[in-house]
Tab-separated table of C-alpha atoms in Angstrom:
chain	number	residue	atom	x	y	z
A	1	TYR	CA	0.121	13.779	-7.249
A	2	PRO	CA	0.912	13.211	-3.568
A	3	VAL	CA	-0.566	9.707	-3.649
A	4	TYR	CA	0.322	6.657	-5.734
A	5	CYS	CA	-0.634	3.132	-4.786
A	6	GLU	CA	2.136	0.730	-3.774
A	7	GLY	CA	1.228	-1.658	-6.587
A	8	LYS	CA	1.998	1.018	-9.164
A	9	ARG	CA	5.401	1.637	-7.571
A	10	GLN	CA	6.169	-2.084	-7.830
A	11	LYS	CA	5.327	-2.038	-11.547
A	12	ALA	CA	7.740	0.856	-12.051
A	13	LYS	CA	10.470	-1.069	-10.199
A	14	GLY	CA	9.845	-4.044	-12.485
A	15	LEU	CA	10.345	-1.894	-15.570
A	16	LEU	CA	13.600	-0.537	-14.157
A	17	ALA	CA	14.809	-4.097	-13.508
A	18	LEU	CA	13.987	-4.995	-17.127
A	19	SER	CA	16.133	-2.123	-18.381
A	20	LEU	CA	19.042	-3.220	-16.205
A	21	PHE	CA	18.739	-6.811	-17.470
A	22	LEU	CA	18.885	-5.644	-21.079
A	23	TYR	CA	21.976	-3.610	-20.339
A	24	LEU	CA	23.797	-6.549	-18.710
A	25	CYS	CA	22.976	-8.834	-21.632
A	26	SER	CA	24.057	-6.341	-24.290
A	27	ALA	CA	27.523	-7.901	-24.841
A	28	LYS	CA	25.937	-11.104	-26.229
A	29	MET	CA	23.281	-9.645	-28.520
A	30	ASN	CA	23.144	-7.961	-31.874
A	31	ASN	CA	23.629	-4.194	-31.392
A	32	VAL	CA	20.554	-3.239	-33.460
A	33	VAL	CA	18.279	-5.595	-31.501
A	34	ILE	CA	19.730	-4.333	-28.229
A	35	MET	CA	19.075	-0.699	-29.118
A	36	LYS	CA	15.477	-1.465	-30.108
A	37	MET	CA	14.793	-3.322	-26.859
A	38	LYS	CA	16.358	-0.569	-24.765
A	39	LEU	CA	14.257	2.004	-26.608
A	40	VAL	CA	11.078	0.051	-25.836
A	41	ALA	CA	12.012	-0.143	-22.136
A	42	VAL	CA	12.772	3.584	-21.931
A	43	MET	CA	9.488	4.448	-23.668
A	44	ALA	CA	7.614	2.259	-21.196
A	45	LEU	CA	9.232	4.059	-18.270
A	46	ILE	CA	8.374	7.450	-19.726
A	47	ALA	CA	4.780	6.465	-20.443
A	48	PHE	CA	4.145	4.732	-17.104
A	49	PRO	CA	2.926	7.767	-15.085
A	50	PHE	CA	0.507	8.712	-17.847
A	51	ILE	CA	-0.832	5.158	-18.159
A	52	ALA	CA	-1.360	5.014	-14.373
A	53	TYR	CA	-3.180	8.349	-14.429
A	54	ALA	CA	-5.395	7.272	-17.332
A	55	GLN	CA	-6.539	4.259	-15.331
A	56	GLU	CA	-7.912	6.448	-12.547
A	57	LYS	CA	-11.634	6.903	-12.179
A	58	VAL	CA	-12.458	10.273	-10.637
A	59	VAL	CA	-15.983	10.701	-9.260
A	60	PRO	CA	-17.043	14.231	-8.194
A	61	LEU	CA	-19.256	14.421	-5.121
A	62	LYS	CA	-22.694	15.889	-5.791
A	63	TYR	CA	-22.463	19.706	-5.615
A	64	GLY	CA	-18.779	19.205	-4.753
A	65	ASN	CA	-17.713	21.814	-7.309
A	66	MET	CA	-19.195	24.416	-4.921
A	67	ASP	CA	-20.761	26.337	-7.802
A	68	GLN	CA	-24.355	26.187	-6.533
A	69	TRP	CA	-25.591	27.667	-3.247
A	70	VAL	CA	-28.859	28.124	-1.411
A	71	THR	CA	-29.145	31.592	0.161
A	72	ARG	CA	-31.336	31.831	3.267
A	73	LYS	CA	-32.635	35.171	4.515
A	74	ILE	CA	-33.132	34.954	8.279
A	75	HIS	CA	-34.675	37.796	10.287
A	76	GLU	CA	-33.064	38.045	13.721
A	77	SER	CA	-35.150	39.135	16.716
A	78	GLY	CA	-35.867	42.811	17.235
A	79	VAL	CA	-34.290	42.860	20.714
A	80	ILE	CA	-30.877	42.216	19.142
A	81	GLY	CA	-31.337	44.633	16.255
A	82	GLY	CA	-33.777	42.880	13.940
A	83	ASP	CA	-31.232	42.544	11.130
A	84	THR	CA	-31.731	40.257	8.163
A	85	LYS	CA	-28.775	37.868	7.946
A	86	LEU	CA	-27.732	35.588	5.109
A	87	LEU	CA	-26.940	31.920	5.639
A	88	TYR	CA	-25.441	29.858	2.817
A	89	GLU	CA	-25.871	26.160	2.072
A	90	VAL	CA	-24.384	24.024	-0.718
A	91	GLY	CA	-27.273	22.980	-2.937
A	92	PRO	CA	-29.341	24.041	-5.953
A	93	THR	CA	-29.230	27.790	-6.581
A	94	LYS	CA	-32.250	29.357	-4.871
A	95	VAL	CA	-33.274	31.872	-2.207
A	96	ILE	CA	-35.305	30.922	0.869
A	97	GLU	CA	-36.999	33.812	2.650
A	98	GLY	CA	-38.015	33.514	6.291
A	99	ASN	CA	-37.039	31.794	9.524
A	100	GLU	CA	-37.524	28.224	8.357
A	101	ALA	CA	-35.573	25.296	9.755
A	102	TYR	CA	-33.321	24.163	6.924
A	103	VAL	CA	-33.573	20.773	5.241
A	104	ASN	CA	-31.005	19.761	2.601
A	105	GLN	CA	-32.217	20.804	-0.847
A	106	GLY	CA	-32.012	19.059	-4.219
A	107	GLY	CA	-30.450	15.903	-2.870
A	108	SER	CA	-27.384	17.789	-1.629
A	109	PRO	CA	-25.318	15.663	0.782
A	110	TRP	CA	-23.646	18.737	2.300
A	111	ALA	CA	-24.285	20.546	5.573
A	112	ASN	CA	-22.243	23.215	7.341
A	113	SER	CA	-21.852	25.316	10.467
A	114	ASN	CA	-24.162	28.105	9.259
A	115	VAL	CA	-27.134	27.815	11.587
A	116	MET	CA	-30.228	29.541	12.889
A	117	ALA	CA	-30.503	29.444	16.676
A	118	LYS	CA	-33.485	30.203	18.867
A	119	VAL	CA	-32.476	30.659	22.507
A	120	MET	CA	-35.020	31.913	25.079
A	121	GLY	CA	-37.242	32.977	22.189
A	122	ILE	CA	-34.500	35.056	20.552
A	123	VAL	CA	-33.590	34.219	16.930
A	124	LYS	CA	-29.866	34.570	16.182
A	125	THR	CA	-27.697	33.318	13.317
A	126	ASN	CA	-24.112	32.281	12.808
A	127	THR	CA	-22.395	32.401	9.422
A	128	SER	CA	-18.916	30.916	9.120
A	129	VAL	CA	-19.104	29.342	5.630
A	130	TYR	CA	-19.397	31.527	2.524
A	131	PRO	CA	-19.469	31.118	-1.263
A	132	GLU	CA	-16.577	32.986	-2.863
A	133	ARG	CA	-15.901	33.683	-6.526
A	134	ARG	CA	-13.166	31.551	-8.087
A	135	GLY	CA	-12.581	31.714	-11.807
A	136	ASN	CA	-15.882	31.208	-13.601
A	137	GLY	CA	-17.515	29.573	-10.592
A	138	TYR	CA	-17.374	29.479	-6.817
A	139	CYS	CA	-15.511	27.833	-3.975
A	140	ALA	CA	-16.346	27.535	-0.264
A	141	ARG	CA	-14.611	29.732	2.327
A	142	LEU	CA	-14.609	28.481	5.921
A	143	GLU	CA	-13.740	30.968	8.695
A	144	THR	CA	-13.091	30.908	12.439
A	145	HIS	CA	-14.552	33.961	14.175
A	146	ILE	CA	-16.183	35.294	17.345
A	147	GLU	CA	-19.993	35.470	17.455
A	148	SER	CA	-21.845	37.339	20.200
A	149	VAL	CA	-25.375	38.248	21.262
A	150	LYS	CA	-26.193	40.604	24.120
A	151	VAL	CA	-29.614	41.574	25.444
A	152	LEU	CA	-29.610	43.562	28.673
A	153	GLY	CA	-31.013	41.444	31.488
A	154	LEU	CA	-31.687	38.446	29.264
A	155	VAL	CA	-28.720	37.106	27.287
A	156	ASN	CA	-24.992	37.793	27.160
A	157	ILE	CA	-23.249	35.137	25.097
A	158	THR	CA	-19.938	35.313	23.242
A	159	VAL	CA	-18.698	32.158	21.512
A	160	LEU	CA	-15.958	31.096	19.135
A	161	ALA	CA	-17.325	29.538	15.954
A	162	SER	CA	-15.232	27.703	13.394
A	163	GLY	CA	-16.232	27.125	9.799
A	164	SER	CA	-17.125	23.531	8.995
A	165	MET	CA	-18.521	21.652	5.990
A	166	PHE	CA	-19.459	17.992	6.156
A	167	LEU	CA	-21.468	15.242	4.525
A	168	GLY	CA	-24.724	14.900	6.448
A	169	ASP	CA	-27.323	17.327	7.739
A	170	MET	CA	-28.104	19.667	10.636
A	171	LYS	CA	-31.248	19.851	12.750
A	172	GLU	CA	-32.502	23.388	13.358
A	173	PRO	CA	-33.096	25.541	15.267
A	174	ILE	CA	-30.168	25.268	17.676
A	175	THR	CA	-31.518	25.897	21.182
A	176	GLY	CA	-28.308	26.420	23.171
A	177	THR	CA	-24.532	26.126	23.218
A	178	LYS	CA	-24.557	22.905	25.250
A	179	ASP	CA	-24.595	19.609	23.339
A	180	GLY	CA	-24.657	21.427	20.017
A	181	GLU	CA	-22.995	18.425	18.368
A	182	LYS	CA	-26.234	16.470	18.831
A	183	ALA	CA	-27.820	18.610	16.116
A	184	LEU	CA	-25.409	17.100	13.574
A	185	ASN	CA	-26.170	13.980	11.594
A	186	SER	CA	-22.652	13.068	10.472
A	187	GLY	CA	-21.993	10.947	7.417
A	188	VAL	CA	-23.948	9.547	4.494
A	189	LYS	CA	-24.674	6.001	3.335
A	190	PHE	CA	-21.783	4.752	1.227
A	191	THR	CA	-20.599	1.288	0.194
A	192	SER	CA	-17.662	1.856	-2.186
A	193	ARG	CA	-13.906	1.661	-1.513
A	194	PRO	CA	-12.208	4.682	-3.126
A	195	LYS	CA	-8.417	4.878	-3.228
A	196	ALA	CA	-8.179	8.565	-2.379
A	197	VAL	CA	-9.989	11.846	-1.768
A	198	ARG	CA	-9.096	14.796	-4.022
A	199	TYR	CA	-9.911	18.518	-3.902
A	200	ASP	CA	-8.530	22.025	-4.413
A	201	TYR	CA	-7.660	24.038	-1.305
A	202	LYS	CA	-6.151	27.252	0.041
A	203	VAL	CA	-5.284	28.060	3.669
A	204	GLN	CA	-4.742	31.217	5.724
A	205	MET	CA	-3.610	30.713	9.321
A	206	SER	CA	-4.033	33.374	12.029
A	207	GLY	CA	-0.396	33.138	13.148
A	208	GLU	CA	-1.324	32.814	16.830
A	209	ALA	CA	0.876	30.489	18.910
A	210	ASN	CA	-2.113	29.103	20.876
A	211	ARG	CA	-5.837	28.660	20.454
A	212	ILE	CA	-8.645	29.979	22.637
A	213	LYS	CA	-11.785	28.394	24.049
A	214	GLN	CA	-14.916	30.508	24.352
A	215	THR	CA	-18.159	28.684	25.087
A	216	GLY	CA	-20.465	31.585	25.939
A	217	PHE	CA	-20.974	30.590	29.579
A	218	SER	CA	-17.434	30.748	30.925
A	219	ARG	CA	-14.435	33.007	30.629
A	220	LYS	CA	-12.210	32.850	27.593
A	221	SER	CA	-9.319	30.445	28.176
A	222	VAL	CA	-6.111	29.557	26.361
A	223	VAL	CA	-5.746	26.137	24.733
A	224	PRO	CA	-2.064	25.268	24.208
A	225	GLY	CA	-0.959	24.562	20.659
A	226	GLN	CA	-1.150	26.261	17.289
A	227	ASP	CA	-4.405	26.012	15.395
A	228	CYS	CA	-4.745	24.287	12.028
A	229	ALA	CA	-7.320	23.450	9.386
A	230	ILE	CA	-8.360	19.815	9.036
A	231	MET	CA	-9.742	17.441	6.395
A	232	THR	CA	-11.209	14.250	7.859
A	233	CYS	CA	-12.341	11.313	5.725
A	234	LEU	CA	-13.555	8.228	7.605
A	235	LEU	CA	-15.187	5.141	6.117
A	236	GLN	CA	-17.224	3.252	8.708
A	237	LYS	CA	-19.139	-0.006	8.914
A	238	ARG	CA	-22.095	0.801	11.169
A	239	THR	CA	-24.648	-1.344	12.963
A	240	GLU	CA	-27.434	-0.440	15.390
A	241	ASP	CA	-28.288	-2.440	18.494
A	242	ALA	CA	-31.727	-2.984	20.060
A	243	ASN	CA	-31.321	0.123	22.221
A	244	GLY	CA	-30.651	2.409	19.264
A	245	ASN	CA	-26.897	2.697	19.851
A	246	ILE	CA	-24.845	3.130	16.673
A	247	ILE	CA	-21.730	0.949	16.722
A	248	ALA	CA	-19.036	1.413	14.095
A	249	LYS	CA	-15.844	-0.198	12.907
A	250	ARG	CA	-13.310	1.964	11.086
A	251	VAL	CA	-12.861	0.741	7.524
A	252	GLY	CA	-10.796	3.530	5.918
A	253	THR	CA	-8.956	6.644	7.075
A	254	ALA	CA	-7.523	9.810	5.509
A	255	VAL	CA	-6.897	12.864	7.706
A	256	VAL	CA	-4.817	15.926	6.788
A	257	ARG	CA	-3.605	18.803	8.970
A	258	TYR	CA	-2.840	22.231	7.443
A	259	SER	CA	-0.699	24.346	9.781
A	260	ARG	CA	0.657	27.098	7.527
A	261	THR	CA	-0.673	29.632	5.057
A	262	GLU	CA	-0.743	28.289	1.488
A	263	GLY	CA	-2.003	29.523	-1.860
A	264	TRP	CA	-4.263	27.450	-4.075
A	265	ASN	CA	-3.266	23.793	-4.482
A	266	ASP	CA	-5.286	22.085	-7.209
A	267	LYS	CA	-6.120	18.370	-7.257
A	268	ALA	CA	-4.472	17.665	-3.904
A	269	THR	CA	-4.867	13.903	-3.501
A	270	TYR	CA	-4.738	11.923	-0.252
A	271	GLU	CA	-4.711	8.152	0.004
A	272	ILE	CA	-7.411	6.408	2.021
A	273	LYS	CA	-5.764	3.665	4.071
A	274	TYR	CA	-7.817	0.607	4.953
A	275	GLY	CA	-7.955	-1.543	8.065
A	276	ASP	CA	-5.938	-1.040	11.253
A	277	ILE	CA	-3.483	1.800	10.523
A	278	THR	CA	-2.044	2.208	14.041
A	279	HIS	CA	1.304	0.797	12.872
A	280	ASP	CA	1.424	2.885	9.700
A	281	SER	CA	4.128	5.579	9.585
A	282	SER	CA	1.501	8.237	8.805
A	283	TYR	CA	-0.717	7.384	11.798
A	284	ASP	CA	-1.474	10.465	13.940
A	285	PRO	CA	-3.397	9.409	17.094
A	286	GLU	CA	-4.682	12.933	17.767
A	287	LEU	CA	-6.458	13.019	14.413
A	288	MET	CA	-6.962	9.358	13.506
A	289	LYS	CA	-7.706	7.380	16.677
A	290	LEU	CA	-10.978	5.497	17.052
A	291	GLY	CA	-13.784	7.812	18.145
A	292	VAL	CA	-11.962	10.931	16.942
A	293	GLY	CA	-14.246	13.915	16.468
A	294	GLY	CA	-17.008	12.653	18.741
A	295	TYR	CA	-19.389	12.382	15.790
A	296	TYR	CA	-23.152	12.041	16.281
A	297	ALA	CA	-25.664	10.460	13.916
A	298	ARG	CA	-29.400	9.821	13.851
A	299	ASN	CA	-30.496	6.265	14.562
A	300	SER	CA	-33.522	4.446	13.109
A	301	LYS	CA	-35.720	6.002	15.809
A	302	GLY	CA	-34.717	9.526	14.779
A	303	GLU	CA	-32.641	10.011	17.931
A	304	SER	CA	-29.234	11.691	17.822
A	305	VAL	CA	-26.638	9.388	19.399
A	306	LEU	CA	-22.861	9.329	19.661
A	307	ILE	CA	-21.272	7.004	17.112
A	308	GLN	CA	-19.438	4.398	19.173
A	309	GLU	CA	-16.411	3.594	17.043
A	310	ASN	CA	-14.990	0.581	18.850
A	311	GLY	CA	-12.659	-1.246	16.475
A	312	TRP	CA	-10.788	-1.489	13.196
A	313	ALA	CA	-12.408	-3.378	10.350
A	314	ASP	CA	-10.485	-5.895	8.250
A	315	SER	CA	-8.616	-4.242	5.403
A	316	ASP	CA	-10.898	-5.835	2.784
A	317	GLU	CA	-14.253	-4.946	4.372
A	318	ALA	CA	-16.783	-2.665	2.682
A	319	PRO	CA	-18.144	0.395	4.504
A	320	THR	CA	-21.749	1.397	5.104
A	321	HIS	CA	-21.117	5.131	5.690
A	322	LEU	CA	-18.742	7.934	4.701
A	323	ILE	CA	-17.786	10.831	6.968
A	324	LEU	CA	-16.082	13.714	5.138
A	325	GLN	CA	-15.489	17.000	6.946
A	326	PHE	CA	-13.507	20.174	6.330
A	327	THR	CA	-13.006	22.557	9.259
A	328	SER	CA	-11.052	25.775	9.769
A	329	SER	CA	-9.950	24.967	13.343
A	330	LEU	CA	-8.788	22.080	15.523
A	331	GLY	CA	-10.159	21.193	18.949
A	332	GLY	CA	-13.887	20.762	18.631
A	333	ALA	CA	-16.717	23.142	19.476
A	334	PHE	CA	-15.734	26.639	20.664
A	335	VAL	CA	-11.952	26.076	20.239
A	336	GLY	CA	-9.729	27.719	17.623
A	337	SER	CA	-7.982	30.895	16.488
A	338	PRO	CA	-10.081	33.729	15.046
A	339	GLY	CA	-8.811	34.665	11.609
A	340	ASN	CA	-8.236	31.163	10.274
A	341	LYS	CA	-9.604	30.638	6.756
A	342	PHE	CA	-9.856	27.448	4.711
A	343	TRP	CA	-11.003	27.436	1.065
A	344	ILE	CA	-12.322	24.229	-0.585
A	345	ASP	CA	-13.319	23.428	-4.170
A	346	ASN	CA	-13.893	20.498	-6.571
A	347	VAL	CA	-14.232	17.657	-4.051
A	348	CYS	CA	-13.895	14.204	-5.664
A	349	LEU	CA	-13.194	10.581	-4.835
A	350	VAL	CA	-10.567	8.659	-6.790
A	351	TYR	CA	-10.910	4.975	-7.689
C-alpha cells in the first residue's frame, strides 16, 4: 500500500542488519547452525509485510461502502417546467416524496452537493452526486457540470456546480448563490487518531488546460490552472468562545490531488500526518495550509460560522472533529472544469 509507518520501516532495517551480522560471523560458526539462523532471518524478512498488515485495524465509516442511498423526488416549479427531479443522499435505502428540506437519515454522517434551492419562490434542484452500480453494490459518482435556470423577466442564472461528498450535513433550502457555503455544517465529532484514510477511487479528468468560474451573476471567466479532484481529511481540535466563534487547531492532515484520468484503484491508503507539517516534504500549501477550504460549521447557538483554524496542534494531541471531503473540482464554489468525474467507494480509516 502507498503508506507504511516509519516505525515499521525501522523494524525491517533491523532485520536486514541481523542478516548481515549472521553473514559476517559465518566463518566462526558451525555451518549447520549458520544455515538455520540465516533461514530464520530470511523467513522473518519474507513474513514481515504480512505481519505488519495483520496488525492493522480497518474501520469502515458508516454507510461508507456506498451501497445504500436515499432517493428524493423533488417537484420543480411550474414556471421552469415543473419536472420531477431526483436527488440522492447516502443513507438507509428509502424514497422521500415531496419538497421537504433534507435531514440526514438513519444516523448517516454523509452530506453532499445535491440540494433543493428556493430562490424568489422558484424551486430548483442541483444533482452532481449519483449512485452508480459497481460489482454487486454501488459506488458514488461525483461530477462537475453546468446548471442553469431561466424564467423570462424573473430569473436567469447559470452556475458551475462540482460534485462533493463530505462528513456533516446541509441546511435546506438554499436561497441564493451568495454565501452558499454557510449552508454546510462541515465535520463530525471525532476523538480517535487513525494512521491513514483508505478508499477505492476512479478519476476522469476533462482534459481542459484551465478552469472556469461561473457564479450565476457575472460573466464566465477563466481561472488559470488545470482542474483536479481532491480528497481532504483534516482532524481538528475545536473550541467555541463566548461570542459563538469556532476556533480550531489542526491536529492531523491528509490531502490528495488527482490530476489525470485513472481506472479503479482499490484500497488506496494515505497517511494522516500529525502536528505541524509545514516542514514535511509532502506539504502542499495550496491544499494543506491552515484555513484551507473555508469550512463553515454550526456553533452551539445553531449559527453557521467560519471555522477559524489558527494554529497547529502538538503532534500527540487528540482531535474533537473530523473533516473528510471528496470533490470533483478544485477552487471552491463555482470553479472547475465541466466533465470532471470522481468515483468513490469503501471509505475506511486505518489504525
